Amino acid sequence: SGVPADDAEPSSGRGPTVTATEGGARLALRVRPGARRDRVGGTFDGRLIVAVRAPATDGRANEAVLAALARRFDLPPRD
């Protein structure tokens, strides 16, 4: 119908912004809580898109984002 899918957001044409910090790195994210499915991929305005099914209440979406990123980058889950 010419309308992009719900999880298809415009890309800025560049990868996500990663900033070096003391002891690690900071990754710029665009988080979409309450999505139809968990998904990590694509960029929007220089931020990595992370969609999670969890709602944005009581920190549930934040925990889901950490779990989704750990799975995507093959990292151990956060304790």
mmCIF file of N, CA and C in Angstrom, residues 41-77:
data_model
loop_
_atom_site.group_PDB
_atom_site.id
_atom_site.type_symbol
_atom_site.label_atom_id
_atom_site.label_comp_id
_atom_site.label_asym_id
_atom_site.label_seq_id
_atom_site.Cartn_x
_atom_site.Cartn_y
_atom_site.Cartn_z
ATOM 1 N N GLY A 41 18.272 -4.035 14.754
ATOM 2 C CA GLY A 41 18.765 -3.843 13.395
ATOM 3 C C GLY A 41 18.215 -2.590 12.763
ATOM 4 N N GLY A 42 18.962 -2.072 11.821
ATOM 5 C CA GLY A 42 18.602 -0.825 11.160
ATOM 6 C C GLY A 42 19.060 0.363 11.965
ATOM 7 N N THR A 43 19.038 1.494 11.334
ATOM 8 C CA THR A 43 19.403 2.723 12.028
ATOM 9 C C THR A 43 18.369 3.796 11.758
ATOM 10 N N PHE A 44 18.294 4.742 12.653
ATOM 11 C CA PHE A 44 17.433 5.909 12.523
ATOM 12 C C PHE A 44 18.197 7.077 13.118
ATOM 13 N N ASP A 45 18.504 8.059 12.308
ATOM 14 C CA ASP A 45 19.203 9.264 12.772
ATOM 15 C C ASP A 45 20.481 8.929 13.535
ATOM 16 N N GLY A 46 21.236 7.934 13.020
ATOM 17 C CA GLY A 46 22.508 7.571 13.634
ATOM 18 C C GLY A 46 22.387 6.706 14.874
ATOM 19 N N ARG A 47 21.187 6.196 15.138
ATOM 20 C CA ARG A 47 20.974 5.355 16.323
ATOM 21 C C ARG A 47 20.542 3.965 15.883
ATOM 22 N N LEU A 48 21.052 2.948 16.551
ATOM 23 C CA LEU A 48 20.664 1.574 16.295
ATOM 24 C C LEU A 48 19.232 1.355 16.783
ATOM 25 N N ILE A 49 18.384 0.757 15.940
ATOM 26 C CA ILE A 49 16.995 0.507 16.316
ATOM 27 C C ILE A 49 16.911 -0.803 17.092
ATOM 28 N N VAL A 50 16.286 -0.734 18.279
ATOM 29 C CA VAL A 50 16.026 -1.911 19.101
ATOM 30 C C VAL A 50 14.536 -1.898 19.433
ATOM 31 N N ALA A 51 13.811 -2.872 18.892
ATOM 32 C CA ALA A 51 12.390 -3.007 19.174
ATOM 33 C C ALA A 51 12.213 -4.182 20.132
ATOM 34 N N VAL A 52 11.411 -3.979 21.166
ATOM 35 C CA VAL A 52 11.153 -5.043 22.144
ATOM 36 C C VAL A 52 9.654 -5.128 22.409
ATOM 37 N N ARG A 53 9.188 -6.343 22.691
ATOM 38 C CA ARG A 53 7.767 -6.553 22.993
ATOM 39 C C ARG A 53 7.386 -5.995 24.354
ATOM 40 N N ALA A 54 8.317 -5.942 25.263
ATOM 41 C CA ALA A 54 8.025 -5.507 26.630
ATOM 42 C C ALA A 54 7.518 -4.061 26.647
ATOM 43 N N PRO A 55 6.588 -3.772 27.556
ATOM 44 C CA PRO A 55 6.087 -2.401 27.682
ATOM 45 C C PRO A 55 7.085 -1.513 28.424
ATOM 46 N N ALA A 56 6.923 -0.227 28.248
ATOM 47 C CA ALA A 56 7.806 0.748 28.898
ATOM 48 C C ALA A 56 7.284 1.055 30.308
ATOM 49 N N THR A 57 7.164 0.025 31.132
ATOM 50 C CA THR A 57 6.721 0.199 32.515
ATOM 51 C C THR A 57 7.611 -0.613 33.437
ATOM 52 N N ASP A 58 7.887 -0.042 34.584
ATOM 53 C CA ASP A 58 8.648 -0.728 35.635
ATOM 54 C C ASP A 58 9.997 -1.271 35.154
ATOM 55 N N GLY A 59 10.614 -0.627 34.182
ATOM 56 C CA GLY A 59 11.930 -1.047 33.705
ATOM 57 C C GLY A 59 11.919 -2.295 32.837
ATOM 58 N N ARG A 60 10.731 -2.795 32.491
ATOM 59 C CA ARG A 60 10.658 -4.032 31.706
ATOM 60 C C ARG A 60 11.249 -3.864 30.312
ATOM 61 N N ALA A 61 10.997 -2.750 29.661
ATOM 62 C CA ALA A 61 11.566 -2.523 28.326
ATOM 63 C C ALA A 61 13.087 -2.400 28.409
ATOM 64 N N ASN A 62 13.589 -1.743 29.434
ATOM 65 C CA ASN A 62 15.044 -1.600 29.587
ATOM 66 C C ASN A 62 15.711 -2.966 29.714
ATOM 67 N N GLU A 63 15.140 -3.836 30.534
ATOM 68 C CA GLU A 63 15.699 -5.182 30.692
ATOM 69 C C GLU A 63 15.623 -5.966 29.381
ATOM 70 N N ALA A 64 14.522 -5.798 28.648
ATOM 71 C CA ALA A 64 14.372 -6.492 27.366
ATOM 72 C C ALA A 64 15.387 -5.993 26.345
ATOM 73 N N VAL A 65 15.693 -4.698 26.376
ATOM 74 C CA VAL A 65 16.703 -4.131 25.466
ATOM 75 C C VAL A 65 18.070 -4.734 25.770
ATOM 76 N N LEU A 66 18.425 -4.807 27.040
ATOM 77 C CA LEU A 66 19.715 -5.398 27.407
ATOM 78 C C LEU A 66 19.802 -6.854 26.958
ATOM 79 N N ALA A 67 18.725 -7.608 27.144
ATOM 80 C CA ALA A 67 18.709 -9.012 26.733
ATOM 81 C C ALA A 67 18.806 -9.133 25.210
ATOM 82 N N ALA A 68 18.091 -8.283 24.485
ATOM 83 C CA ALA A 68 18.115 -8.331 23.016
ATOM 84 C C ALA A 68 19.507 -7.988 22.478
ATOM 85 N N LEU A 69 20.144 -6.990 23.065
ATOM 86 C CA LEU A 69 21.493 -6.621 22.632
ATOM 87 C C LEU A 69 22.495 -7.732 22.953
ATOM 88 N N ALA A 70 22.355 -8.363 24.121
ATOM 89 C CA ALA A 70 23.250 -9.462 24.493
ATOM 90 C C ALA A 70 23.120 -10.612 23.497
ATOM 91 N N ARG A 71 21.864 -10.943 23.128
ATOM 92 C CA ARG A 71 21.658 -12.009 22.133
ATOM 93 C C ARG A 71 22.244 -11.617 20.781
ATOM 94 N N ARG A 72 21.994 -10.397 20.345
ATOM 95 C CA ARG A 72 22.428 -9.945 19.017
ATOM 96 C C ARG A 72 23.943 -9.931 18.891
ATOM 97 N N PHE A 73 24.634 -9.512 19.947
ATOM 98 C CA PHE A 73 26.091 -9.391 19.902
ATOM 99 C C PHE A 73 26.793 -10.556 20.588
ATOM 100 N N ASP A 74 26.040 -11.619 20.879
ATOM 101 C CA ASP A 74 26.579 -12.841 21.464
ATOM 102 C C ASP A 74 27.393 -12.556 22.728
ATOM 103 N N LEU A 75 26.764 -11.818 23.637
ATOM 104 C CA LEU A 75 27.369 -11.460 24.917
ATOM 105 C C LEU A 75 26.623 -12.175 26.038
ATOM 106 N N PRO A 76 27.279 -12.393 27.170
ATOM 107 C CA PRO A 76 26.552 -13.016 28.287
ATOM 108 C C PRO A 76 25.478 -12.064 28.799
ATOM 109 N N PRO A 77 24.354 -12.611 29.273
ATOM 110 C CA PRO A 77 23.311 -11.738 29.825
ATOM 111 C C PRO A 77 23.828 -11.000 31.045
#
